XYZ file of N, CA and C in Angstrom:
186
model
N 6.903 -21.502 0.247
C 6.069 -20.313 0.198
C 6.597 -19.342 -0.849
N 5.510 -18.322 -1.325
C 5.784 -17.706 -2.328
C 6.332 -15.963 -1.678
N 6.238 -15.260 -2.463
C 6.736 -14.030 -1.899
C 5.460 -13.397 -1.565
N 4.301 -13.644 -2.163
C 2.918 -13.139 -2.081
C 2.347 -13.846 -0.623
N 2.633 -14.821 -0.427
C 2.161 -15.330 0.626
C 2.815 -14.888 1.670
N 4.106 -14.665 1.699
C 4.889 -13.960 3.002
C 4.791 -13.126 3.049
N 4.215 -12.343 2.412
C 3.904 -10.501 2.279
C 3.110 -10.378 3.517
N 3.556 -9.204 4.736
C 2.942 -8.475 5.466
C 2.503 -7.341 5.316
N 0.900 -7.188 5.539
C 0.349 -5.890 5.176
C 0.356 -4.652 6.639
N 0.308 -4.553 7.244
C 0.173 -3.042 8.623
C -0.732 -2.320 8.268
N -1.628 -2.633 9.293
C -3.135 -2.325 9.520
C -3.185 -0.923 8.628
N -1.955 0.121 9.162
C -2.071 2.136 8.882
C -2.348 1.467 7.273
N -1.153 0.707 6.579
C -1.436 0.726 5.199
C -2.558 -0.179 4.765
N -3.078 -0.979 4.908
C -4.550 -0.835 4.423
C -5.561 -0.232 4.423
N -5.831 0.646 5.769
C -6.538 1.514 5.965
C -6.265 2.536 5.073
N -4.919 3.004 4.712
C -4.352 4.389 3.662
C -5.309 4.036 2.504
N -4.714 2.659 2.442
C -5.440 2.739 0.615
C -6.767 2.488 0.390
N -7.406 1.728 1.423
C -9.381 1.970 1.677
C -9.739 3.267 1.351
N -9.404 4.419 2.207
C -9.221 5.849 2.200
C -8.764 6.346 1.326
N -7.742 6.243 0.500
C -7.780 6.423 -0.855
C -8.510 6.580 -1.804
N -9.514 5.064 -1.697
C -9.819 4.585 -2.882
C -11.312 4.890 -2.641
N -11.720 5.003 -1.600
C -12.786 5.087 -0.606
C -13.789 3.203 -0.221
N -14.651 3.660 0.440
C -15.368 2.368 0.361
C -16.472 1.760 0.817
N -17.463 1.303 0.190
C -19.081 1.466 0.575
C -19.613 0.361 1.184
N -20.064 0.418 2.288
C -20.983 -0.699 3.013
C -21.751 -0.618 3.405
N -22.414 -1.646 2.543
C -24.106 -1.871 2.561
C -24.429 -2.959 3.751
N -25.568 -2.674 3.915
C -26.289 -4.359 5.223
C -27.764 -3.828 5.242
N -28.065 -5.107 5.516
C -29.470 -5.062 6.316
C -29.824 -6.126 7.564
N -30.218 -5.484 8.674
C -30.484 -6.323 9.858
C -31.851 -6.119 10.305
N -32.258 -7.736 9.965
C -33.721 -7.800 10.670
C -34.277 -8.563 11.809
N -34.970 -7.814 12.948
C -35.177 -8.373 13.841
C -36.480 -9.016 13.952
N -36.520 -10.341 14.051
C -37.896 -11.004 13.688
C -37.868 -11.797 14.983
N -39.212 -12.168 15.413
C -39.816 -13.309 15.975
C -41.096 -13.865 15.129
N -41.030 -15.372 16.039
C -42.036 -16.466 15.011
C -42.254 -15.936 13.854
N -41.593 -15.695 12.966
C -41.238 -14.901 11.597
C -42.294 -13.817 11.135
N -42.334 -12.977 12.318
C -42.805 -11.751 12.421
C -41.463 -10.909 12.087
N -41.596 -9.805 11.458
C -40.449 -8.899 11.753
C -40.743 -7.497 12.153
N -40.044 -6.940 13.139
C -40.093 -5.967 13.735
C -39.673 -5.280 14.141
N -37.828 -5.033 13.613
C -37.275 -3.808 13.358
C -36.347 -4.316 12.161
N -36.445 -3.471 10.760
C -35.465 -3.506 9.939
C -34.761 -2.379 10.034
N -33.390 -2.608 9.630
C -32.147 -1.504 9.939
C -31.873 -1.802 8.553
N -31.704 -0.501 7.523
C -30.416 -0.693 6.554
C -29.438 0.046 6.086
N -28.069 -0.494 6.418
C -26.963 0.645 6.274
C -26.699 0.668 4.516
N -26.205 2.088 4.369
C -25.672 2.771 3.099
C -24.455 3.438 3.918
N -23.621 3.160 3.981
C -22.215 4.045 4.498
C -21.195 4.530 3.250
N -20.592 4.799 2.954
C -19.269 5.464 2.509
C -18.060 5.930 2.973
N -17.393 5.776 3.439
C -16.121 6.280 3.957
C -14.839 6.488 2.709
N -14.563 7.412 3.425
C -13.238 7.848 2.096
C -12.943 9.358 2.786
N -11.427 9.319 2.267
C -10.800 10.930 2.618
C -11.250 12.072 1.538
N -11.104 13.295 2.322
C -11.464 14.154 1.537
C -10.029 15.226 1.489
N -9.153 15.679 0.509
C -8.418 16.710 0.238
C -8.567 17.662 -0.805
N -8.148 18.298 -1.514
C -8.048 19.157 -2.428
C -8.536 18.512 -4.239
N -7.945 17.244 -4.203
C -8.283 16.572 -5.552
C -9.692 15.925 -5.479
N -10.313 15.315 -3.889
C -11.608 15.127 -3.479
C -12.554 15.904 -3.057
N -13.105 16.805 -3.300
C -13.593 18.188 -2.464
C -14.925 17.348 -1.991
N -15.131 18.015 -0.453
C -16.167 17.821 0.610
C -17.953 17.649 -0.144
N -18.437 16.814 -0.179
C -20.026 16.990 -1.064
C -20.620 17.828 -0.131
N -20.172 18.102 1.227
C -21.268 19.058 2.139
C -20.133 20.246 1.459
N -19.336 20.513 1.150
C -18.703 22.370 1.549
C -20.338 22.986 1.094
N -20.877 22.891 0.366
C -21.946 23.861 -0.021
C -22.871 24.005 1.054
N -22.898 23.019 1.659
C -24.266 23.265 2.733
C -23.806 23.571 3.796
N -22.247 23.682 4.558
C -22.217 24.398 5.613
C -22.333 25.713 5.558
């Protein structure tokens, strides 16, 4: 084995650097019968931290 392969990651630090970096997830879920469909769902999410170098996209609207 290599050193890359024995590398352990800890959940806090992947999550740090998702949050960091931020991170967008998309989907779509459709609920069909006899290929009728009859509820579509579609996510647009974003997650990411907000501090001083990231400022809030709502501060203006609260």
């Amino acid at each position: 084995m290599t050193v890359v392969e024995r590398r352990e990651v800890a959940l806090v630090d992947l999550l740090d650097r998702l949050l960091a970096g931020g991170v967008v997830i998309t989907g779509d879920i459709t609920l069909r019968i006899a290929d009728v469909d009859l509820v579509r769902i579609d996510l647009n999410a974003l997650i990411s931290s907000v501090n001083e170098q990231v400022p809030s996209p709502w501060e203006g609207l609260l």
